[in-house]
Amino acid sequence: MASLQSSFTVLSSAPKLRSSRLPGRSHRSQISCSDGGIDRRNMLLGLGGMYGVGSSLGRRAEALPILPPDLSTCDPAGATTTRRVNGVEEVVKLDVNCCPPFTDKQGDYKLPAFTKLRRRQSAHRLSPANLAKYKQAMAKMRELDKTDPADPRGFTQQANIHCAYCNGPYDQVGYPGVDLQVHNSWIFFPFHRWYLYFYERILGELIGDPTFALPYWNWDNPRGMTMPPAFDDSSSPLYDEDRNQDHRPPAVVDLALNSGITDPVQLISNNLALMYKEMVSDVETAIDFMGTEYRAGDDPHAFASGGTSERGSHTGIHAWVGDPRNDLNEDMGNFYSAGRDPIFYCHHSNVDRMWTLWDKIPASYPKKIDDNDYKNSSFMFYDEKKNLVRVKVADCFDTKKMGYEYEYSDTPWINSRPTQKAVPVNLKELSKGLPTADKVFPLKPAKTVKFLVPKPAKGKADEALVLLNIVTDNTKLIKFDVFINDEDDKPGELDRAEYVGAFTQLPHRVKSKESVNNLRLNLREVYENINIADDDAVVITIVPRVNGDAVTIGGIKIIPRRSGK
Ligand code: C2O
């Protein structure tokens, strides 16, 4: 333990090196500013954050990784936030203490040796023997809540980990007042991989089975596009009452979140098209898939954005399972309560599987993020023996080294690119009477709007659509879709060439009431899909799905993707 002690000492003194920086300030913008010579006004408009994406990787020698939280400073009274109830603002406090038990005995985690890989199976195809084990382990975990509520391996303690890392009881070490947040950035996949890793080992430990493996909810395959029936048995420890009752089996998953579609065939087609986009065509850099960079001192509510998978299928399932009977969409529909639904871990098992699958898709860009701040970011967990351990992002890149793998399941989405349009749209006709973007923004999309946006180059080009300064109410579930040159107006059909992408937000209670964000959607393949003519503008349609009135979009722009201008 001696060497551990010294590494912790170094960590706790390191932030002082940056004491001149204002806590809470997003230095994504600051850095981009000095890197790219962007003027202050653009930075304020939010361009700074956008330029930061993918352009400053590896350039910030002085930056620091996200440090593990100091458990002794966890605020048991939880986070506060203001929210609007019937138009009146009020302060809301978390009604749970999601702080873990404290001990000062803590050390760096070393991946242990093992003899057999744990094999994660599809929940829809789980063998009866494995289902029995899973239920037995979950029952034991729930039992700990009663017999020893302070046992960090208990059901509620495990659920609270998610709350503690998402809802503000921790400040970042060295940055008082700056939330520690594991969503909306490149630490999303690594954090959740480690979280499930320990959860799985704890379950195995509780039933004395070192090969126990969590199942995955195979929602990316038509065979898995219902809630796994094992979780819908009210006598099972896998059951949770707080779910959308309309979405119990055999309802087909709507990854698009409130597409308005009920036809199962269209839903499945939508889902596959969305999977193709978020795994393949929307991803042109590792950051696109993993999420924006997030370093010590960064404000997680300013220009932080999850990757395509986090924003897409991941958020879609959370919101689809969450219970609309309560205004916070508990359990799955809200970060602070999501871990209370056993299906969370089965969902995240598939989210983690998506990371392993994306890693293997051949691509023209590097998949590895070679950045020490990323690799050295770290978290604290209790292991299956109740030891408090510190884990590093760099140690979770290979699931086989971590002792588990995924059973194969078909990925039909890999071929689900939308059918190309034979005839380009007639822009002149389509845009008749439509306003230009500058007349429409700032925009509160309470209803569908259509407008014209100029293009920097004519026709097919490697460009991206950027929505700037999207300000959201953190307490609301929010979703809107974006279409391009759409003459059909079938907004529920997302498997069409004209669908560009979406903005989504899960409600979460945090210290600040609002978040601000940019959304960048790659257009290169979309232009090919719509077979764009040699036009110097496009018609964009924004379709609100959920709470369009809880978001304000500052501006819109089409930029050449590579130059970032
Ligand atoms: Cu930590 Cu699915 O969220």
mmCIF file of N, CA and C and ligand atoms in Angstrom, residues 162 165-166 181-183 188 191-192 195 310 314-315 318 332 335 338 344 347-348 351 506, ligand 1:
data_model
loop_
_atom_site.group_PDB
_atom_site.id
_atom_site.type_symbol
_atom_site.label_atom_id
_atom_site.label_comp_id
_atom_site.label_asym_id
_atom_site.label_seq_id
_atom_site.Cartn_x
_atom_site.Cartn_y
_atom_site.Cartn_z
ATOM 1 N N HIS A 162 -24.393 5.527 -9.321
ATOM 2 C CA HIS A 162 -24.759 6.277 -10.518
ATOM 3 C C HIS A 162 -25.209 7.683 -10.161
ATOM 4 N N TYR A 165 -22.208 9.982 -9.144
ATOM 5 C CA TYR A 165 -21.365 10.437 -10.244
ATOM 6 C C TYR A 165 -22.109 11.293 -11.270
ATOM 7 N N CYS A 166 -23.393 11.521 -11.052
ATOM 8 C CA CYS A 166 -24.146 12.268 -12.076
ATOM 9 C C CYS A 166 -24.921 13.449 -11.536
ATOM 10 N N GLN A 181 -19.084 14.794 -13.428
ATOM 11 C CA GLN A 181 -20.182 14.250 -14.237
ATOM 12 C C GLN A 181 -19.622 13.196 -15.193
ATOM 13 N N VAL A 182 -20.230 12.026 -15.215
ATOM 14 C CA VAL A 182 -19.691 10.955 -16.067
ATOM 15 C C VAL A 182 -20.459 10.781 -17.374
ATOM 16 N N HIS A 183 -21.364 11.711 -17.660
ATOM 17 C CA HIS A 183 -22.064 11.658 -18.945
ATOM 18 C C HIS A 183 -21.603 12.813 -19.837
ATOM 19 N N PHE A 188 -17.676 8.705 -20.663
ATOM 20 C CA PHE A 188 -18.944 7.969 -20.542
ATOM 21 C C PHE A 188 -18.750 6.449 -20.668
ATOM 22 N N PHE A 191 -16.297 4.955 -17.777
ATOM 23 C CA PHE A 191 -16.899 4.916 -16.444
ATOM 24 C C PHE A 191 -17.906 3.780 -16.338
ATOM 25 N N HIS A 192 -18.808 3.706 -17.318
ATOM 26 C CA HIS A 192 -19.859 2.692 -17.229
ATOM 27 C C HIS A 192 -19.297 1.287 -17.398
ATOM 28 N N TYR A 195 -18.073 0.471 -13.940
ATOM 29 C CA TYR A 195 -19.242 0.325 -13.040
ATOM 30 C C TYR A 195 -19.831 -1.078 -13.191
ATOM 31 N N GLU A 310 -24.071 7.407 -27.115
ATOM 32 C CA GLU A 310 -24.620 7.871 -25.841
ATOM 33 C C GLU A 310 -25.881 8.702 -26.076
ATOM 34 N N HIS A 314 -28.519 4.867 -26.424
ATOM 35 C CA HIS A 314 -28.388 4.845 -24.965
ATOM 36 C C HIS A 314 -29.473 5.687 -24.292
ATOM 37 N N THR A 315 -29.571 6.943 -24.722
ATOM 38 C CA THR A 315 -30.574 7.826 -24.132
ATOM 39 C C THR A 315 -31.980 7.359 -24.506
ATOM 40 N N HIS A 318 -33.129 4.642 -22.143
ATOM 41 C CA HIS A 318 -33.415 5.208 -20.814
ATOM 42 C C HIS A 318 -34.802 5.841 -20.789
ATOM 43 N N MET A 332 -35.572 4.662 -14.862
ATOM 44 C CA MET A 332 -34.583 4.714 -15.942
ATOM 45 C C MET A 332 -34.481 6.070 -16.632
ATOM 46 N N PHE A 335 -31.062 10.269 -14.418
ATOM 47 C CA PHE A 335 -29.757 9.761 -13.990
ATOM 48 C C PHE A 335 -29.744 9.329 -12.527
ATOM 49 N N ALA A 338 -31.697 5.953 -12.170
ATOM 50 C CA ALA A 338 -31.596 4.896 -13.193
ATOM 51 C C ALA A 338 -31.046 3.587 -12.630
ATOM 52 N N PHE A 344 -31.201 -1.453 -15.901
ATOM 53 C CA PHE A 344 -30.134 -0.489 -16.206
ATOM 54 C C PHE A 344 -28.847 -1.218 -16.596
ATOM 55 N N HIS A 347 -29.127 -3.020 -19.883
ATOM 56 C CA HIS A 347 -29.053 -2.006 -20.936
ATOM 57 C C HIS A 347 -27.602 -1.588 -21.142
ATOM 58 N N HIS A 348 -26.923 -1.253 -20.047
ATOM 59 C CA HIS A 348 -25.549 -0.764 -20.188
ATOM 60 C C HIS A 348 -24.576 -1.839 -20.639
ATOM 61 N N VAL A 351 -24.794 -1.274 -24.190
ATOM 62 C CA VAL A 351 -24.098 -0.022 -24.510
ATOM 63 C C VAL A 351 -22.588 -0.301 -24.574
ATOM 64 N N LEU A 506 -31.556 13.710 -21.297
ATOM 65 C CA LEU A 506 -32.279 13.083 -20.197
ATOM 66 C C LEU A 506 -32.368 14.106 -19.081
HETATM 67 CU CU1 C2O B 1 -24.901 6.706 -16.581
HETATM 68 CU CU2 C2O B 1 -27.160 5.191 -19.017
HETATM 69 O O1 C2O B 1 -26.278 6.312 -17.837
#
